[in-house]
Coordinates of N, CA and C in Angstrom, one line a residue:
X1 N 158.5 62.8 256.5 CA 158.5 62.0 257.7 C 157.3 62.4 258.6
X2 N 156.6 61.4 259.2 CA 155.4 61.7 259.8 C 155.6 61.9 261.4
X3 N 155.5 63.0 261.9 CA 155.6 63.4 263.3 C 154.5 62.7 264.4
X4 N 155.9 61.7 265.1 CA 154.9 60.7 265.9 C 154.3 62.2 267.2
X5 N 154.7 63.1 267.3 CA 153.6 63.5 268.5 C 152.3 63.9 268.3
X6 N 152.2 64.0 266.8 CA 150.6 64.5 266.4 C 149.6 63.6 266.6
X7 N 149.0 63.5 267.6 CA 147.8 62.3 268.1 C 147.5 62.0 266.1
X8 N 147.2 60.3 266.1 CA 147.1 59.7 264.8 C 145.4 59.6 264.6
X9 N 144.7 60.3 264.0 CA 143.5 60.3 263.4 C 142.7 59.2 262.8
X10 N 143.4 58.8 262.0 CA 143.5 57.3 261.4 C 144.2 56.7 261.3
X11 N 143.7 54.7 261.3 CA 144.6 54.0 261.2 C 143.6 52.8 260.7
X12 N 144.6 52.0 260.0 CA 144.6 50.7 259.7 C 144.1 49.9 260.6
X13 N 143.3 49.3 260.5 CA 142.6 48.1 261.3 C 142.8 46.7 261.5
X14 N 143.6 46.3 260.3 CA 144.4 45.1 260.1 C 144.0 44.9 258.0
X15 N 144.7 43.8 258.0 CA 144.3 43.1 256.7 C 143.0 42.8 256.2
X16 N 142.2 42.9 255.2 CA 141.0 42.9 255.3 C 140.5 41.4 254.1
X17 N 141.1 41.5 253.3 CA 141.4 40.0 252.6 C 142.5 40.4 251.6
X18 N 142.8 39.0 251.0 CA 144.0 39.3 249.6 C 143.0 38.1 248.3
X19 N 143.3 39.1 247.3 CA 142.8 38.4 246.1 C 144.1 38.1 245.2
X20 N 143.1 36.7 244.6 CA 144.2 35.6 243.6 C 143.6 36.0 242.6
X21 N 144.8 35.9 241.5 CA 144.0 35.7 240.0 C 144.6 34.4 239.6
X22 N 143.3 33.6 239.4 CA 143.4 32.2 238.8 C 142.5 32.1 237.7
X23 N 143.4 30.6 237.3 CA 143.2 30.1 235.8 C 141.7 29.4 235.9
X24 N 141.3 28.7 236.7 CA 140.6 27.6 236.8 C 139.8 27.5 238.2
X25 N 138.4 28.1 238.5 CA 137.7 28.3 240.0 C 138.0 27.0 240.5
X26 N 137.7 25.7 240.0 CA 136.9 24.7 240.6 C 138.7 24.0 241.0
X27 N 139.9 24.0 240.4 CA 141.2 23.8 240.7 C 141.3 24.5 241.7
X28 N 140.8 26.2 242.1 CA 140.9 27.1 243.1 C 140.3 26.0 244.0
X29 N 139.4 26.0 243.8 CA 138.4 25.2 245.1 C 139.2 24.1 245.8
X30 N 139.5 22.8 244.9 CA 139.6 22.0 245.1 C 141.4 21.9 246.3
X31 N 141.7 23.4 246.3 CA 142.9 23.8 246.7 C 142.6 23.7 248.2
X32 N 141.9 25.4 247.9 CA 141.8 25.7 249.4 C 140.5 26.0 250.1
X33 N 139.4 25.0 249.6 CA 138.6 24.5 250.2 C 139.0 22.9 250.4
X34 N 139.2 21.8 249.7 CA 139.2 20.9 250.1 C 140.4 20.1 250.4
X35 N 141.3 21.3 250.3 CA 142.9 20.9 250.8 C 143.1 21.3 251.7
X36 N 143.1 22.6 251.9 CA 143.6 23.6 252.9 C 142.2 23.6 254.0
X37 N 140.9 23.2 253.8 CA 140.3 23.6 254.9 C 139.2 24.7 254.9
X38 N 140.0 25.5 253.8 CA 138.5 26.9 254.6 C 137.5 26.6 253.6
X39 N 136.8 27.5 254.3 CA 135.3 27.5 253.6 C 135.2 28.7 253.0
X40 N 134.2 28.0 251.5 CA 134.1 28.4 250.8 C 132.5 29.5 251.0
X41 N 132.9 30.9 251.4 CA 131.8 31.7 252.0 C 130.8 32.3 251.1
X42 N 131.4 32.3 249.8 CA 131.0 33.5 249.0 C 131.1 32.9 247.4
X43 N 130.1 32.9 246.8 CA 130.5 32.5 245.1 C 129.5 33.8 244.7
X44 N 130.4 34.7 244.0 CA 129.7 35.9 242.6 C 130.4 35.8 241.4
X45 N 130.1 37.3 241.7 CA 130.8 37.7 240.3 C 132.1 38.9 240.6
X46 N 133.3 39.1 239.8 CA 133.5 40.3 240.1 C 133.3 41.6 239.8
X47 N 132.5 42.5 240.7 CA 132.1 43.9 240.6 C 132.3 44.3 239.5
X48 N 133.9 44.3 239.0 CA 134.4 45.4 237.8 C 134.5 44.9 236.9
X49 N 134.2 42.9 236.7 CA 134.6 42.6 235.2 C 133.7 41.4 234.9
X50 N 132.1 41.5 234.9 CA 130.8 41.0 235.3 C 131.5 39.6 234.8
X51 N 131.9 39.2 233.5 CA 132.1 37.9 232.7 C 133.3 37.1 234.3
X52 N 133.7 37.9 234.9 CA 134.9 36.9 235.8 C 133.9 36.8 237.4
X53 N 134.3 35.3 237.4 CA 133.5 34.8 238.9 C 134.8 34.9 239.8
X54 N 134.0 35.3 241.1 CA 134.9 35.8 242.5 C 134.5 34.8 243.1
X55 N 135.1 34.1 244.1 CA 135.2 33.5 245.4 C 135.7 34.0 246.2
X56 N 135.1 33.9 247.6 CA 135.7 34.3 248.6 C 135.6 32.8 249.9
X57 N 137.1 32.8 250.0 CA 137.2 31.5 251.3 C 138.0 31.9 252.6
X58 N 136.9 31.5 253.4 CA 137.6 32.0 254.8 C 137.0 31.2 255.7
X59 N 137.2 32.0 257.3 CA 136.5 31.1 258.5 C 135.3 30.9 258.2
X60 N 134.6 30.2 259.3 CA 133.5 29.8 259.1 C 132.2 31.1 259.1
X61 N 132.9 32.1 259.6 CA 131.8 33.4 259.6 C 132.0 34.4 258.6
X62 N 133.2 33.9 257.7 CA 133.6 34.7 256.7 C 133.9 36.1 256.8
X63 N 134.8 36.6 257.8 CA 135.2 37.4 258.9 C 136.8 38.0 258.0
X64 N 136.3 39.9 257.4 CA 137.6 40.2 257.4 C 139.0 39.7 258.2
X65 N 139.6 39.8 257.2 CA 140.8 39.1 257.9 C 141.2 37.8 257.8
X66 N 140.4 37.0 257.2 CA 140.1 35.6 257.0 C 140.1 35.1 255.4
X67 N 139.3 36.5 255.1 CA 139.7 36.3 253.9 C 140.5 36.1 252.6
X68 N 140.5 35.0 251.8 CA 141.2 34.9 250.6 C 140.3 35.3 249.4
X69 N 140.7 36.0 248.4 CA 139.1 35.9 247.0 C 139.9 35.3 245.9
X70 N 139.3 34.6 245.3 CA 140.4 34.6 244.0 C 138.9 34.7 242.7
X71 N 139.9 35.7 241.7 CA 138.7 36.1 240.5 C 139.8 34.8 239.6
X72 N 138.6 34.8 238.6 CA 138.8 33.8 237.5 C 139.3 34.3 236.2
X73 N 140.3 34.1 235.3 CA 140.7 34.6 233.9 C 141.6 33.4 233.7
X74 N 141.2 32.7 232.8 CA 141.5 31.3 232.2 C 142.1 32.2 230.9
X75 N 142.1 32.7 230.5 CA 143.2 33.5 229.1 C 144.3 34.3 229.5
X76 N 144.1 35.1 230.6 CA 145.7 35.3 230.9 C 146.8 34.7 230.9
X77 N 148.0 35.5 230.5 CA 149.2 35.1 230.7 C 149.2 34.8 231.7
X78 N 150.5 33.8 232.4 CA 151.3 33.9 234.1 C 152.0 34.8 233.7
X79 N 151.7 35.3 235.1 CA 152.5 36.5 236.1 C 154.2 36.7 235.7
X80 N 154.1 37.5 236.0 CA 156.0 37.6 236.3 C 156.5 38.2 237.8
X81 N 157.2 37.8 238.4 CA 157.8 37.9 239.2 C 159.2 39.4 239.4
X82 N 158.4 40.1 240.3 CA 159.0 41.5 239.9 C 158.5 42.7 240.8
X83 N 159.3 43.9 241.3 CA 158.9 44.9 241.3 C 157.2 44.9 241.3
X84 N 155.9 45.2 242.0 CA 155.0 45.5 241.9 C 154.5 44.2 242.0
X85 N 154.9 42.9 242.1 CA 154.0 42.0 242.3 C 154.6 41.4 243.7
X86 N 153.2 40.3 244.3 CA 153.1 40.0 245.5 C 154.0 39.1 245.9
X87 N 155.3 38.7 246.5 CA 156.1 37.6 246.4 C 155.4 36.6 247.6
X88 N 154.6 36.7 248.1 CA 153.7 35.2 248.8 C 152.7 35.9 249.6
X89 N 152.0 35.5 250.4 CA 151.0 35.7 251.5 C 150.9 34.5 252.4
X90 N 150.9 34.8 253.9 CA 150.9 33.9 254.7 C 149.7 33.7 255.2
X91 N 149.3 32.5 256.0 CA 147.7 32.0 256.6 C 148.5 31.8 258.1
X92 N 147.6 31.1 259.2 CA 148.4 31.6 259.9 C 147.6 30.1 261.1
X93 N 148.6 29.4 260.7 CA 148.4 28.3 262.1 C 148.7 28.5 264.0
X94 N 148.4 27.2 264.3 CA 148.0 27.5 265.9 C 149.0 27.3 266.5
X95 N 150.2 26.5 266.5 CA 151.0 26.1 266.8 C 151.9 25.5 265.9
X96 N 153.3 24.9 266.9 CA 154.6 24.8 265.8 C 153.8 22.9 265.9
X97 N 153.3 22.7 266.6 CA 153.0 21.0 266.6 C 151.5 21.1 265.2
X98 N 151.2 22.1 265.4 CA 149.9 22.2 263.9 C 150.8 22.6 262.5
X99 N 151.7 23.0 262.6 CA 152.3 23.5 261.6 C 153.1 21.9 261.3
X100 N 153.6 21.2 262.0 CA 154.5 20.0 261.7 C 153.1 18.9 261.0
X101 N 152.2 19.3 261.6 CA 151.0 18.4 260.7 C 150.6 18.5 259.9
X102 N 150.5 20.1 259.2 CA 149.7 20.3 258.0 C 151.1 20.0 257.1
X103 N 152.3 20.2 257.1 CA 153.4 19.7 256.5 C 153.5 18.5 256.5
X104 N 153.2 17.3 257.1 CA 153.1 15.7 257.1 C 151.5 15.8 256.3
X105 N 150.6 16.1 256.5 CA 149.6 16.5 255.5 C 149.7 16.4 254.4
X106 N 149.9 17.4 254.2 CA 150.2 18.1 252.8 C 151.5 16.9 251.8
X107 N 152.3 16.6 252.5 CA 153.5 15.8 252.0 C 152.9 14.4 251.8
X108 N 151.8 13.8 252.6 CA 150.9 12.4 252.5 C 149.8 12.8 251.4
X109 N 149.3 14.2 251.0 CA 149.0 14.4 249.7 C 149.1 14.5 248.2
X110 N 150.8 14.5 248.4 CA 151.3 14.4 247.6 C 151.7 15.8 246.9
X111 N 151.3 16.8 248.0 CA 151.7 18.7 248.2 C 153.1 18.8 248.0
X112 N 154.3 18.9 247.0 CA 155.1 19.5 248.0 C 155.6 21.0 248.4
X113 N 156.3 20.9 249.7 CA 156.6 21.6 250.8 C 157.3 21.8 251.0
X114 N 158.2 22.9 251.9 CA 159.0 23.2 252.4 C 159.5 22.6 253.3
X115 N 160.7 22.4 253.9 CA 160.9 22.3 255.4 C 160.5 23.2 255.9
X116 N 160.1 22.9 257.5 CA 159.9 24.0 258.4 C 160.9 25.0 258.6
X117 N 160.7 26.4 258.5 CA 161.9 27.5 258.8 C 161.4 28.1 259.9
X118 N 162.4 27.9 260.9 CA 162.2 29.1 262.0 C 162.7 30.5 261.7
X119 N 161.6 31.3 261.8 CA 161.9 32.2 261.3 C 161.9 33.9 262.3
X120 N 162.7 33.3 263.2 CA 162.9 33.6 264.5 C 161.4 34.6 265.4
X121 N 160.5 34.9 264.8 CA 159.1 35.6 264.9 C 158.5 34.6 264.8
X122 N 158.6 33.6 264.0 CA 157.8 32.5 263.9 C 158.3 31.6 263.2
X123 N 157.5 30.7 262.5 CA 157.9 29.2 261.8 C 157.4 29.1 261.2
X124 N 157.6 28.7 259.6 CA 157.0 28.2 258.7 C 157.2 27.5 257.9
X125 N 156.3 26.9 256.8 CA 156.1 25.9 255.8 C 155.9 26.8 254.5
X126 N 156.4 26.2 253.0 CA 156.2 27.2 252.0 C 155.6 26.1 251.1
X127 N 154.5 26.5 250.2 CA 154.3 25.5 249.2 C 153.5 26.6 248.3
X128 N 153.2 26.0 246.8 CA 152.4 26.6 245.9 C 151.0 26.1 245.5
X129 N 150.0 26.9 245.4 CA 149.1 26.7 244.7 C 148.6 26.7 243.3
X130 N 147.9 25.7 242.9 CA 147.5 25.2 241.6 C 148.1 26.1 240.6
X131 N 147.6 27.5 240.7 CA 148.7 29.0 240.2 C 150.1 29.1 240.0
X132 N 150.8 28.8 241.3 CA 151.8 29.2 241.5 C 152.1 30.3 242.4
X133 N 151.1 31.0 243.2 CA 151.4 31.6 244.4 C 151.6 30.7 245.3
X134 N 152.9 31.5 245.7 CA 153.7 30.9 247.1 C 152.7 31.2 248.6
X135 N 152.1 30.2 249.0 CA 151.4 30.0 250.5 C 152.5 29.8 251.5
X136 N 152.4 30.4 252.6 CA 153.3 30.0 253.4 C 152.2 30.0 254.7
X137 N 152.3 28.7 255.3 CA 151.9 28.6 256.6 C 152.8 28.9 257.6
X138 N 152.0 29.6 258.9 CA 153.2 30.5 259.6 C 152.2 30.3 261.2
X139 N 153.2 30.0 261.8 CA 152.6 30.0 263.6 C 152.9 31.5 263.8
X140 N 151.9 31.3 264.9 CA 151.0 32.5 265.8 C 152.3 33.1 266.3
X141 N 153.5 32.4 267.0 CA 154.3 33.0 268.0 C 155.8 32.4 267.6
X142 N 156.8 32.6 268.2 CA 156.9 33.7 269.5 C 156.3 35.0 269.2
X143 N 156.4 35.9 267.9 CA 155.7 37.0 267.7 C 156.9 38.0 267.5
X144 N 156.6 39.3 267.2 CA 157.8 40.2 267.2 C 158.7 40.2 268.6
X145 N 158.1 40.4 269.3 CA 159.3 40.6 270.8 C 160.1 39.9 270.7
X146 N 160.1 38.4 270.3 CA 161.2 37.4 270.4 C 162.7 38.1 270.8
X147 N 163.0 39.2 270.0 CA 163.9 39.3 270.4 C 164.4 41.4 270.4
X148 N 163.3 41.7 271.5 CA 163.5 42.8 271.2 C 161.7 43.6 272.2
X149 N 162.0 44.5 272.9 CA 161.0 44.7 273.7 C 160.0 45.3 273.1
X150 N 158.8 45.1 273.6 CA 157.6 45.7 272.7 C 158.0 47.4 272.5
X151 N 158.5 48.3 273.7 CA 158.5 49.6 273.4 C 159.6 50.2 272.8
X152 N 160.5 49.0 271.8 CA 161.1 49.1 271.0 C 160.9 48.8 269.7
X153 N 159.9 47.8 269.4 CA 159.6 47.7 268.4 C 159.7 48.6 267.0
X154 N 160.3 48.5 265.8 CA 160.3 49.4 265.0 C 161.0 50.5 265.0
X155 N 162.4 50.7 265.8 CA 163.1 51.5 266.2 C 164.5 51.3 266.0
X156 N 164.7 50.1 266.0 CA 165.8 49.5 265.6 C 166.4 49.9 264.1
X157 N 167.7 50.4 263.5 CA 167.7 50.5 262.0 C 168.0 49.4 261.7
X158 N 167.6 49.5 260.1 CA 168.2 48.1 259.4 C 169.5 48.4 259.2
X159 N 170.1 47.2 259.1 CA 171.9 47.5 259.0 C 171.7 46.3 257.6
X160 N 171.8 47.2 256.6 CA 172.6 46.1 255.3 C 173.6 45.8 255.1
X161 N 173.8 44.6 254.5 CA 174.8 44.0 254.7 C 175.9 44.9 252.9
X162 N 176.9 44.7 252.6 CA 177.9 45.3 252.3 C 177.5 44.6 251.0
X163 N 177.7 45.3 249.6 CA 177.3 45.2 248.3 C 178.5 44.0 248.2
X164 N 177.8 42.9 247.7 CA 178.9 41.4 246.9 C 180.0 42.2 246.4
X165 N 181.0 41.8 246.0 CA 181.7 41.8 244.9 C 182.4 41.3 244.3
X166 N 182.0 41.0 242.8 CA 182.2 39.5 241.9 C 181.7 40.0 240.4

């Protein structure tokens, strides 16, 4: 257990990007550069496996935090779904009125989508990409406090609910 009175030396800064492994770059592109919007900051290689090309898409300044990368392997197996793998990653809209548009969007593209879930911290939309990673678009607010004071935060225990039985 880590003793909160020991002044904390280091810390986490935030998210810095998340990488995709996809089948097909220019399918990648056509995703979430000319679907989704961001920009396409960065075309290489990746570092550790020269033969595989990296993308990196983000804001317009290509600003940790913004970041998506996806490396390329067109001979891989699909993923499985499990222990040790990623079950989605969220992007992160301006509002619940931006979030009802990119879902009329996306649905006039012929995307499909989720219903919007309030998800009491926030609201979202779920859909997949070309891959099959689950995107979920997610508004800014209400934010954690919604229901619960900031100098409470993370104090609260989880209470699980009671094992099925069947």
């Amino acid at each position: 257990m880590v003793d909160s009175s020991e002044p904390r030396r280091l810390r986490i800064a935030g998210l810095h990007h998340i990488t995709l492994i996809c089948r097909d770059i220019e399918r990648a592109v056509a995703f979430y550069r000319n679907l989704l919007g961001m920009r396409l900051v960065k075309q290489t290689v990746n570092d550790d496996d020269r033969e595989s090309r990296h993308l990196f898409f983000g804001d317009a300044e290509g600003r940790p935090g913004t970041l998506l990368t996806c490396l390329e392997y067109p001979q891989l197996d699909p993923g499985k779904v499990g222990i040790g793998s990623t079950h989605h990653f969220a992007l992160t809209v301006g509002s619940d009125e931006e979030l009802r548009g990119w879902r009329d969007y996306l649905l006039s593209r012929g995307v499909p989508c989720s219903e919007v879930h309030d998800r009491t911290y926030f609201k979202s939309v779920y859909l997949r990409d070309p891959d099959g990673h689950v995107v979920e678009l997610a508004t800014e607010g209400p934010g954690l406090t919604a229901d619960e004071p900031l100098e409470e935060l993370g104090r609260r225990p989880v209470h699980r609910p009671p094992p099925s039985r069947g």
